[in-house]
Short mmCIF file of C-alpha atoms and ligand atoms in Angstrom, two decimals:
data_model
loop_
_atom_site.label_atom_id
_atom_site.label_comp_id
_atom_site.label_asym_id
_atom_site.label_seq_id
_atom_site.Cartn_x
_atom_site.Cartn_y
_atom_site.Cartn_z
CA MET A 1 -29.03 -40.79 -0.64
CA THR A 2 -31.72 -43.31 0.16
CA ASP A 3 -33.04 -45.30 -2.76
CA PRO A 4 -36.77 -44.79 -2.47
CA VAL A 5 -37.56 -47.98 -4.34
CA THR A 6 -35.54 -50.53 -2.50
CA GLY A 7 -35.44 -48.44 0.63
CA GLN A 8 -31.80 -49.26 0.67
CA GLY A 9 -28.44 -47.76 -0.08
CA ALA A 10 -28.84 -44.69 2.10
CA ASP A 11 -25.91 -42.53 1.18
CA ARG A 12 -24.01 -45.01 -0.91
CA GLU A 13 -20.63 -43.43 -0.25
CA HIS A 14 -21.00 -43.31 3.52
CA ALA A 15 -23.03 -46.43 4.16
CA ALA A 16 -21.90 -47.11 7.71
CA PRO A 17 -25.16 -47.36 9.68
CA PRO A 18 -25.17 -46.39 13.34
CA GLU A 19 -24.41 -49.49 15.37
CA GLY A 20 -26.71 -50.12 18.27
CA LEU A 21 -29.94 -49.91 16.25
CA PRO A 22 -31.59 -53.31 15.76
CA LEU A 23 -31.00 -54.94 12.40
CA PHE A 24 -34.14 -55.77 10.38
CA ASP A 25 -32.62 -58.01 7.71
CA GLY A 26 -29.62 -60.26 7.24
CA PRO A 27 -29.65 -64.07 7.18
CA ASP A 28 -30.41 -64.50 10.90
CA PHE A 29 -33.40 -62.15 10.94
CA LYS A 30 -34.78 -63.28 7.61
CA ALA A 31 -34.60 -66.98 8.51
CA ASP A 32 -36.71 -66.30 11.58
CA SER A 33 -38.69 -63.14 10.78
CA PRO A 34 -42.13 -64.25 12.04
CA ALA A 35 -40.71 -64.91 15.53
CA ARG A 36 -38.61 -61.71 15.43
CA PHE A 37 -41.66 -59.66 14.48
CA ALA A 38 -43.73 -61.20 17.28
CA GLU A 39 -41.07 -60.12 19.75
CA LEU A 40 -40.89 -56.61 18.29
CA ARG A 41 -44.70 -56.22 18.34
CA ARG A 42 -44.65 -57.04 22.07
CA THR A 43 -42.33 -54.17 22.86
CA ALA A 44 -43.54 -51.26 20.64
CA PRO A 45 -45.74 -50.57 17.55
CA LEU A 46 -42.75 -49.08 15.69
CA HIS A 47 -38.99 -49.19 16.12
CA ARG A 48 -35.98 -47.33 14.89
CA GLY A 49 -33.88 -49.81 13.01
CA ARG A 50 -31.34 -50.40 10.29
CA PHE A 51 -30.91 -52.64 7.26
CA ILE A 52 -27.68 -54.22 6.06
CA ASP A 53 -27.43 -51.97 3.00
CA GLY A 54 -27.46 -48.78 5.00
CA PHE A 55 -31.12 -47.83 5.32
CA THR A 56 -31.86 -46.49 8.80
CA GLY A 57 -35.27 -45.31 9.82
CA TRP A 58 -38.55 -46.24 11.44
CA VAL A 59 -40.08 -49.65 10.99
CA VAL A 60 -43.79 -50.05 11.74
CA VAL A 61 -44.66 -53.52 13.04
CA ASP A 62 -48.14 -53.12 14.51
CA PRO A 63 -51.16 -54.00 12.27
CA ALA A 64 -53.33 -50.96 13.15
CA LEU A 65 -50.44 -48.55 12.98
CA ALA A 66 -49.40 -50.08 9.62
CA ARG A 67 -52.75 -49.05 8.10
CA GLU A 68 -52.43 -45.60 9.62
CA ALA A 69 -48.91 -45.17 8.21
CA LEU A 70 -49.90 -46.49 4.74
CA ASN A 71 -52.73 -43.92 4.65
CA HIS A 72 -50.82 -41.03 6.22
CA PRO A 73 -50.79 -38.03 3.81
CA MET A 74 -47.55 -36.69 5.29
CA LEU A 75 -45.61 -39.96 4.88
CA VAL A 76 -44.70 -39.46 1.26
CA LYS A 77 -42.76 -41.27 -1.41
CA ASP A 78 -41.01 -38.34 -3.04
CA PRO A 79 -37.74 -37.52 -1.21
CA VAL A 80 -37.79 -34.03 -2.81
CA ARG A 81 -40.94 -33.19 -0.85
CA ALA A 82 -39.31 -34.44 2.35
CA GLY A 83 -36.49 -31.95 1.70
CA LEU A 84 -33.85 -34.69 1.31
CA VAL A 85 -32.69 -33.97 -2.16
CA SER A 86 -33.12 -31.33 -4.86
CA ALA A 87 -35.49 -32.06 -7.74
CA GLU A 88 -32.51 -31.90 -10.20
CA ASP A 89 -30.44 -34.40 -8.21
CA TYR A 90 -33.40 -36.74 -7.80
CA ALA A 91 -34.14 -36.78 -11.51
CA ARG A 92 -30.46 -37.43 -12.26
CA ASP A 93 -29.47 -39.76 -9.49
CA VAL A 94 -32.33 -42.09 -8.87
CA LEU A 95 -32.84 -44.43 -11.76
CA PHE A 96 -36.32 -45.19 -10.64
CA ALA A 97 -37.64 -41.66 -10.73
CA GLY A 98 -40.73 -41.39 -12.88
CA ASN A 99 -42.90 -44.21 -11.68
CA MET A 100 -46.07 -44.28 -9.61
CA LEU A 101 -44.60 -46.22 -6.69
CA THR A 102 -42.11 -43.45 -5.95
CA ALA A 103 -44.52 -40.56 -6.70
CA ASP A 104 -47.11 -38.67 -4.68
CA PRO A 105 -50.29 -37.04 -5.92
CA PRO A 106 -50.84 -35.42 -8.36
CA ASP A 107 -48.08 -37.24 -10.34
CA HIS A 108 -49.00 -40.53 -8.74
CA THR A 109 -52.66 -40.13 -9.68
CA ARG A 110 -51.79 -39.35 -13.30
CA LEU A 111 -49.27 -42.18 -13.71
CA ARG A 112 -51.44 -44.76 -12.03
CA LYS A 113 -54.49 -43.82 -14.10
CA LEU A 114 -52.53 -44.16 -17.33
CA VAL A 115 -51.26 -47.63 -16.46
CA ALA A 116 -54.52 -48.73 -14.93
CA GLY A 117 -56.22 -47.87 -18.21
CA ALA A 118 -54.02 -50.33 -20.08
CA PHE A 119 -53.75 -52.89 -17.25
CA THR A 120 -57.19 -53.69 -15.93
CA PRO A 121 -58.44 -56.52 -13.73
CA ARG A 122 -59.98 -57.84 -16.98
CA SER A 123 -56.50 -58.20 -18.49
CA ALA A 124 -55.71 -60.63 -15.67
CA VAL A 125 -58.76 -62.69 -16.56
CA ARG A 126 -57.79 -62.62 -20.25
CA LEU A 127 -54.29 -63.87 -19.30
CA ARG A 128 -55.55 -66.91 -17.38
CA PRO A 129 -55.46 -69.39 -20.28
CA ARG A 130 -51.97 -68.20 -21.22
CA ILE A 131 -50.81 -68.55 -17.59
CA GLN A 132 -52.16 -72.11 -17.64
CA GLU A 133 -50.28 -72.85 -20.86
CA ILE A 134 -47.03 -71.53 -19.40
CA CYS A 135 -47.48 -73.68 -16.25
CA ASP A 136 -48.29 -76.76 -18.35
CA GLY A 137 -45.22 -76.21 -20.53
CA LEU A 138 -42.95 -75.83 -17.48
CA LEU A 139 -44.42 -78.94 -15.82
CA ASP A 140 -44.05 -80.96 -19.05
CA GLY A 141 -40.33 -80.36 -18.66
CA ILE A 142 -40.23 -81.04 -14.90
CA ALA A 143 -42.54 -84.08 -14.57
CA PRO A 144 -40.21 -86.69 -16.18
CA LEU A 145 -37.23 -85.60 -14.03
CA GLY A 146 -38.20 -87.12 -10.67
CA GLU A 147 -36.40 -84.28 -8.87
CA THR A 148 -35.90 -80.54 -9.29
CA ASP A 149 -35.36 -77.30 -7.47
CA LEU A 150 -38.83 -75.79 -7.76
CA VAL A 151 -37.53 -72.24 -7.26
CA ARG A 152 -35.12 -72.52 -10.14
CA SER A 153 -37.35 -74.47 -12.53
CA TYR A 154 -40.81 -73.13 -11.69
CA THR A 155 -41.50 -70.35 -9.22
CA ARG A 156 -38.89 -68.03 -10.65
CA VAL A 157 -39.72 -68.82 -14.28
CA LEU A 158 -43.49 -68.46 -14.36
CA PRO A 159 -43.88 -64.80 -13.22
CA MET A 160 -41.03 -63.67 -15.48
CA ALA A 161 -42.66 -65.44 -18.44
CA VAL A 162 -45.99 -63.76 -17.65
CA ILE A 163 -44.63 -60.24 -17.16
CA SER A 164 -42.42 -60.57 -20.25
CA GLU A 165 -45.42 -61.53 -22.34
CA LEU A 166 -47.41 -58.73 -20.84
CA LEU A 167 -44.68 -56.22 -21.80
CA GLY A 168 -43.63 -57.93 -25.01
CA VAL A 169 -40.07 -58.99 -24.02
CA PRO A 170 -38.83 -61.70 -26.38
CA GLU A 171 -37.96 -65.09 -24.95
CA GLU A 172 -34.22 -64.91 -25.70
CA ARG A 173 -33.79 -61.78 -23.49
CA ARG A 174 -35.69 -63.05 -20.44
CA ALA A 175 -32.77 -64.64 -18.54
CA GLU A 176 -30.79 -61.36 -18.64
CA PHE A 177 -33.92 -59.42 -17.82
CA GLN A 178 -34.46 -61.56 -14.76
CA HIS A 179 -30.84 -61.19 -13.66
CA TRP A 180 -31.05 -57.36 -13.76
CA SER A 181 -34.33 -57.39 -11.94
CA ASP A 182 -32.80 -59.55 -9.14
CA GLN A 183 -29.80 -57.25 -8.98
CA ALA A 184 -32.01 -54.11 -8.84
CA LEU A 185 -33.80 -55.55 -5.84
CA GLY A 186 -30.68 -56.36 -3.86
CA ASN A 187 -31.88 -59.68 -2.50
CA GLU A 188 -28.34 -60.53 -1.44
CA PRO A 189 -26.17 -58.29 0.73
CA GLY A 190 -23.69 -56.27 -1.29
CA THR A 191 -25.45 -56.30 -4.71
CA ASP A 192 -25.17 -53.12 -6.72
CA THR A 193 -28.85 -52.26 -7.02
CA TYR A 194 -28.08 -49.14 -9.06
CA GLU A 195 -26.25 -51.16 -11.73
CA GLY A 196 -29.18 -53.56 -11.99
CA MET A 197 -31.64 -50.76 -12.42
CA ALA A 198 -29.43 -49.02 -14.98
CA ARG A 199 -29.19 -52.19 -17.10
CA LEU A 200 -32.91 -52.86 -16.82
CA ARG A 201 -33.74 -49.39 -17.96
CA GLY A 202 -31.14 -49.55 -20.71
CA TYR A 203 -32.80 -52.64 -22.07
CA LEU A 204 -36.26 -51.10 -21.77
CA ALA A 205 -35.03 -48.08 -23.76
CA GLU A 206 -34.01 -50.53 -26.54
CA LEU A 207 -37.38 -52.22 -26.31
CA LEU A 208 -39.07 -48.80 -26.53
CA GLU A 209 -37.39 -48.11 -29.87
CA GLU A 210 -38.27 -51.60 -31.16
CA LYS A 211 -41.90 -51.30 -30.18
CA ARG A 212 -42.10 -47.83 -31.68
CA ARG A 213 -40.93 -49.31 -34.99
CA GLU A 214 -43.09 -52.43 -34.70
CA PRO A 215 -45.92 -52.04 -32.22
CA ASP A 216 -47.60 -55.18 -30.90
CA GLU A 217 -50.58 -55.95 -28.69
CA ALA A 218 -48.52 -55.97 -25.45
CA LEU A 219 -48.77 -53.49 -22.59
CA PHE A 220 -45.56 -51.64 -23.42
CA SER A 221 -46.88 -50.78 -26.92
CA ALA A 222 -50.16 -49.59 -25.31
CA LEU A 223 -48.16 -47.32 -22.97
CA ILE A 224 -46.10 -46.00 -25.87
CA ARG A 225 -49.35 -45.11 -27.64
CA VAL A 226 -50.40 -43.19 -24.55
CA ARG A 227 -47.03 -41.45 -24.63
CA ASP A 228 -47.05 -40.62 -28.32
CA GLU A 229 -50.71 -39.88 -28.93
CA ASP A 230 -51.52 -37.91 -25.82
CA ASP A 231 -48.67 -35.46 -25.95
CA GLY A 232 -47.25 -34.57 -22.55
CA ARG A 233 -49.17 -37.10 -20.52
CA LEU A 234 -46.33 -39.58 -20.11
CA SER A 235 -42.69 -38.61 -20.64
CA ASP A 236 -40.08 -41.04 -21.96
CA GLU A 237 -38.53 -41.07 -18.50
CA GLU A 238 -41.87 -42.02 -16.99
CA LEU A 239 -42.43 -44.68 -19.64
CA LEU A 240 -39.11 -46.35 -18.78
CA GLY A 241 -39.71 -45.92 -15.05
CA THR A 242 -43.12 -47.50 -15.39
CA GLY A 243 -41.81 -50.40 -17.47
CA ALA A 244 -39.06 -51.09 -14.90
CA LEU A 245 -41.56 -50.87 -12.06
CA LEU A 246 -43.85 -53.36 -13.73
CA VAL A 247 -41.01 -55.82 -14.24
CA ILE A 248 -39.78 -55.67 -10.67
CA ALA A 249 -43.10 -55.29 -8.90
CA GLY A 250 -44.74 -57.80 -11.17
CA HIS A 251 -42.16 -60.51 -10.97
CA GLU A 252 -40.14 -60.87 -7.74
CA THR A 253 -43.26 -60.52 -5.65
CA THR A 254 -45.11 -63.36 -7.35
CA VAL A 255 -41.99 -65.57 -7.33
CA ASN A 256 -42.06 -65.27 -3.53
CA LEU A 257 -45.81 -65.87 -3.24
CA LEU A 258 -45.40 -69.14 -5.12
CA GLY A 259 -42.19 -70.14 -3.34
CA SER A 260 -43.40 -69.48 0.20
CA ALA A 261 -46.73 -71.20 -0.53
CA LEU A 262 -45.01 -74.32 -1.89
CA GLU A 263 -42.57 -74.32 1.05
CA ALA A 264 -45.47 -74.21 3.48
CA LEU A 265 -47.30 -77.04 1.68
CA LEU A 266 -44.18 -79.23 1.49
CA ARG A 267 -43.70 -78.82 5.25
CA ASP A 268 -47.36 -79.57 5.89
CA PRO A 269 -48.45 -82.22 3.34
CA ALA A 270 -51.91 -82.64 4.95
CA GLN A 271 -52.69 -79.06 3.80
CA ALA A 272 -51.53 -79.92 0.29
CA ASP A 273 -53.84 -82.95 0.32
CA LEU A 274 -56.79 -80.73 1.25
CA LEU A 275 -56.10 -78.56 -1.82
CA ARG A 276 -55.70 -81.59 -4.09
CA ALA A 277 -59.01 -82.96 -2.84
CA ASP A 278 -60.82 -79.63 -3.33
CA PRO A 279 -59.16 -77.21 -5.74
CA GLY A 280 -62.09 -74.88 -5.08
CA LEU A 281 -60.23 -73.96 -1.88
CA LEU A 282 -57.37 -72.40 -3.89
CA PRO A 283 -58.50 -68.79 -4.15
CA GLY A 284 -58.97 -68.67 -0.37
CA ALA A 285 -55.70 -70.52 0.16
CA VAL A 286 -53.83 -67.95 -1.89
CA GLU A 287 -55.05 -65.27 0.53
CA GLU A 288 -53.93 -67.47 3.40
CA PHE A 289 -50.45 -67.85 1.88
CA LEU A 290 -50.28 -64.09 1.34
CA ARG A 291 -51.28 -63.54 4.97
CA ARG A 292 -48.84 -66.04 6.37
CA ASP A 293 -45.75 -64.94 4.43
CA ALA A 294 -45.97 -61.44 2.98
CA PRO A 295 -43.86 -61.61 -0.21
CA VAL A 296 -43.05 -57.89 0.26
CA GLU A 297 -41.92 -58.15 3.84
CA TYR A 298 -41.21 -54.38 4.07
CA THR A 299 -42.74 -51.68 1.89
CA PRO A 300 -40.41 -49.43 -0.08
CA GLY A 301 -39.48 -46.40 2.02
CA ARG A 302 -41.68 -43.42 2.69
CA PHE A 303 -40.44 -40.11 4.14
CA ALA A 304 -41.94 -37.69 6.63
CA ALA A 305 -42.81 -34.51 4.66
CA GLU A 306 -43.06 -32.68 7.99
CA ASP A 307 -42.74 -33.69 11.66
CA VAL A 308 -45.28 -36.48 12.18
CA ARG A 309 -46.60 -38.15 15.32
CA LEU A 310 -46.99 -41.90 14.82
CA GLY A 311 -47.62 -44.53 17.48
CA GLY A 312 -46.53 -42.13 20.21
CA GLU A 313 -43.20 -41.32 18.49
CA LEU A 314 -42.14 -38.12 16.79
CA ILE A 315 -40.94 -38.80 13.25
CA ARG A 316 -38.81 -35.83 12.21
CA LYS A 317 -39.20 -34.28 8.74
CA GLY A 318 -37.13 -36.24 6.24
CA GLU A 319 -36.88 -39.44 8.31
CA PRO A 320 -37.62 -42.61 6.39
CA VAL A 321 -40.39 -45.01 7.44
CA THR A 322 -41.02 -48.54 6.19
CA ILE A 323 -43.99 -50.73 7.03
CA ALA A 324 -43.25 -54.35 7.94
CA LEU A 325 -46.17 -55.99 6.13
CA GLY A 326 -44.81 -59.34 7.22
CA SER A 327 -45.42 -58.28 10.80
CA ALA A 328 -48.69 -56.35 10.23
CA ASN A 329 -50.33 -59.49 8.84
CA HIS A 330 -49.87 -61.23 12.13
CA GLY A 331 -50.83 -60.35 15.63
CA ALA A 332 -54.29 -59.26 14.44
CA SER A 333 -56.93 -61.55 15.88
CA PRO A 334 -58.71 -63.81 15.20
CA GLY A 335 -56.44 -66.31 13.54
CA GLY A 336 -53.68 -63.83 13.01
CA GLY A 337 -50.95 -66.24 13.90
CA THR A 338 -48.33 -67.83 11.69
CA GLY A 339 -50.04 -71.25 11.41
CA LEU A 340 -51.36 -72.37 8.02
CA ASP A 341 -55.03 -73.22 7.40
CA VAL A 342 -55.92 -73.41 3.69
CA THR A 343 -59.59 -74.00 4.50
CA ARG A 344 -60.24 -70.83 6.49
CA GLY A 345 -61.45 -68.71 3.55
CA ASP A 346 -61.35 -65.48 5.56
CA ALA A 347 -57.66 -64.64 5.59
CA ARG A 348 -57.09 -60.87 5.77
CA HIS A 349 -53.80 -59.24 5.12
CA LEU A 350 -51.90 -56.14 4.04
CA SER A 351 -49.63 -57.99 1.63
CA PHE A 352 -50.79 -55.87 -1.34
CA GLY A 353 -50.44 -52.69 0.70
CA HIS A 354 -53.24 -50.27 1.53
CA GLY A 355 -54.38 -46.80 0.38
CA ILE A 356 -53.39 -45.04 -2.82
CA HIS A 357 -50.41 -47.30 -3.63
CA TYR A 358 -52.48 -50.50 -3.24
CA CYS A 359 -50.98 -53.08 -5.61
CA LEU A 360 -52.14 -52.55 -9.18
CA GLY A 361 -51.17 -56.14 -10.08
CA ALA A 362 -53.15 -57.89 -7.34
CA PRO A 363 -55.63 -59.59 -9.74
CA LEU A 364 -52.76 -60.88 -11.89
CA ALA A 365 -50.76 -62.05 -8.84
CA ARG A 366 -53.81 -63.90 -7.53
CA ALA A 367 -54.38 -65.58 -10.91
CA GLU A 368 -50.73 -66.66 -11.13
CA GLY A 369 -50.78 -67.90 -7.54
CA GLU A 370 -53.96 -69.93 -8.03
CA ILE A 371 -53.10 -71.43 -11.41
CA GLY A 372 -49.42 -71.93 -10.56
CA LEU A 373 -50.14 -73.81 -7.36
CA ARG A 374 -53.04 -75.90 -8.69
CA SER A 375 -50.97 -77.03 -11.65
CA VAL A 376 -48.04 -78.27 -9.51
CA LEU A 377 -50.31 -80.05 -7.04
CA GLU A 378 -52.21 -81.82 -9.85
CA ARG A 379 -49.22 -82.77 -11.99
CA LEU A 380 -46.93 -83.89 -9.14
CA PRO A 381 -49.25 -85.67 -6.72
CA ASP A 382 -46.50 -87.21 -4.58
CA LEU A 383 -44.30 -84.18 -4.45
CA GLU A 384 -42.07 -83.99 -1.30
CA LEU A 385 -39.00 -82.19 -0.04
CA ALA A 386 -35.77 -83.91 -1.15
CA ASP A 387 -34.31 -83.42 2.32
CA PRO A 388 -36.92 -82.51 4.94
CA GLU A 389 -34.17 -82.07 7.57
CA ARG A 390 -32.52 -79.25 5.64
CA PRO A 391 -33.75 -75.83 6.79
CA THR A 392 -35.17 -73.72 3.97
CA PRO A 393 -32.82 -71.00 2.80
CA TRP A 394 -34.60 -67.62 2.71
CA ILE A 395 -33.74 -64.39 0.87
CA SER A 396 -31.27 -62.90 3.28
CA ALA A 397 -31.50 -59.12 2.72
CA GLY A 398 -33.83 -56.38 1.62
CA LEU A 399 -37.56 -56.06 1.27
CA MET A 400 -38.63 -59.45 -0.02
CA ARG A 401 -39.43 -62.71 1.73
CA GLY A 402 -39.24 -66.07 0.00
CA PRO A 403 -37.22 -69.26 -0.26
CA THR A 404 -34.12 -69.21 -2.50
CA SER A 405 -34.29 -72.92 -3.26
CA LEU A 406 -36.76 -75.78 -2.83
CA PRO A 407 -35.23 -79.14 -3.81
CA VAL A 408 -38.01 -81.72 -4.22
CA ARG A 409 -38.55 -85.26 -5.49
CA PHE A 410 -41.52 -87.05 -6.99
CA THR A 411 -42.33 -90.10 -9.11
CA PRO A 412 -41.23 -89.31 -12.70
CA ARG A 413 -44.11 -89.44 -15.17
C1 HEM B 501 -47.90 -61.65 -4.83
C2 HEM B 501 -47.57 -60.71 -5.65
C3 HEM B 501 -47.52 -59.23 -5.30
C4 HEM B 501 -47.39 -58.62 -4.08
C5 HEM B 501 -47.30 -59.28 -2.70
C6 HEM B 501 -47.38 -57.21 -4.33
C7 HEM B 501 -47.29 -56.23 -3.36
C8 HEM B 501 -47.35 -54.88 -3.57
C9 HEM B 501 -47.31 -53.88 -2.51
C10 HEM B 501 -47.14 -54.18 -1.04
C11 HEM B 501 -47.40 -52.65 -3.10
C12 HEM B 501 -47.50 -51.30 -2.38
C13 HEM B 501 -46.13 -50.82 -1.95
C14 HEM B 501 -46.18 -49.55 -1.14
O1 HEM B 501 -47.22 -49.15 -0.62
O2 HEM B 501 -45.10 -48.90 -0.98
C15 HEM B 501 -47.49 -52.88 -4.52
C16 HEM B 501 -47.62 -51.88 -5.46
C17 HEM B 501 -47.60 -52.14 -6.82
N1 HEM B 501 -47.64 -53.39 -7.48
FE1 HEM B 501 -47.68 -55.16 -6.58
N2 HEM B 501 -47.48 -56.99 -5.70
C18 HEM B 501 -47.57 -58.20 -6.31
C19 HEM B 501 -47.68 -58.42 -7.67
C20 HEM B 501 -47.74 -57.45 -8.64
C21 HEM B 501 -47.87 -57.68 -10.06
C22 HEM B 501 -48.01 -59.05 -10.72
C23 HEM B 501 -47.83 -56.44 -10.66
C24 HEM B 501 -47.90 -56.06 -12.10
C25 HEM B 501 -47.69 -56.77 -13.11
C26 HEM B 501 -47.67 -55.46 -9.61
C27 HEM B 501 -47.64 -54.11 -9.82
C28 HEM B 501 -47.63 -53.17 -8.81
C29 HEM B 501 -47.60 -51.73 -9.08
C30 HEM B 501 -47.59 -51.07 -10.46
C31 HEM B 501 -47.59 -51.09 -7.84
C32 HEM B 501 -47.53 -49.58 -7.56
C33 HEM B 501 -48.92 -49.05 -7.27
C34 HEM B 501 -48.89 -47.61 -6.85
O3 HEM B 501 -47.86 -47.07 -6.48
O4 HEM B 501 -49.97 -46.96 -6.98
N3 HEM B 501 -47.63 -56.11 -8.41
N4 HEM B 501 -47.47 -54.24 -4.79
#
């Protein structure tokens, strides 16, 4: 069956997608997705397509239709409602059942409210000094080196450190944690996303027992209190599903915001100089980076709960639909192109989604983007690509967009 989180792995045993449908990921597409999307927008607002890991369905590429699809009450997250799977099989088979991102109202409303109560925009503000400390610590290690791969040493480390602190994951478990999260997302063709999710949840179950014995101030303990004190409001399954969602949604996404932003600045040093000269531009620049390269290039799958008309096409009950946020951010005028202008201050985008599933972590992601980028620009003033001729390698499969390595050099200090 289709994994409603990654939108991949449709029928894992029979994953031979119909040939003939256009492919929406893979190294060739992902290395060139802005141009590919521009071409697709010219021919139709949505297309039937396939992904390497077996997902076949509709892909919305037009900005206005993207909003309509994201708001459509009959494009649902729960495959049970779309008649694709029985409730028993879903609960057993999909390791990500029990989180808000794969739920519809009323479950979605209940789960989101519980997490939103513990995870407010104010908690992002409170975390800012800690985010700064983490950036400073990482850059203390990087600055004397004179060269590094910024993805390995910085953009992948910062968000995992932040989300781990938020949840209360001890430092010694973070590397494993990150590995499972990568695996669960299937950023490379052929990864076993189910195994990654199973391991992630297995570890969270351990953490659950630990935090029950010794509660701390972190978010996971707060959610456990909700679970244990308000009987019946949050099941253990939902607690684990929510924890796993926060790890994946709160980490890979921000890694790619930072990575794509730094890649763009390294390719266009005049833009980096503007930010160094006026760090006040950074909040607006973060929106511009989000607009230019949507870290979540495709939303996780939705399903038609009944036959639905969308963009002149008939989507049959049960058919999956994904929204290409990476396409929907462009093509809208004015200034909807793929060029970078950190001074514009009016960048609009759908990178955090739209409607009831709008990203709960947007304030935190913005804080990490702003502090993470400002700290690198300040501490490494003559940062440049180690080999400007080398094309940037991009994540080659799945929902995410971001560079997989960014070798740079700078004067050691
Ligand atoms: C640049 C970073 C981020 C981007 C681009 C991003 C993007 C998104 C998008 C597009 C959705 C909606 C998906 C859909 O409609 O199917 C979403 C939902 C969500 N995000 Fe984020 N996200 C980011 C960072 C974070 C962070 C840091 C957290 C938490 C620590 C987080 C937590 C969530 C949660 C819990 C949801 C589910 C909301 C719901 O279903 O109601 N995200 N995010």
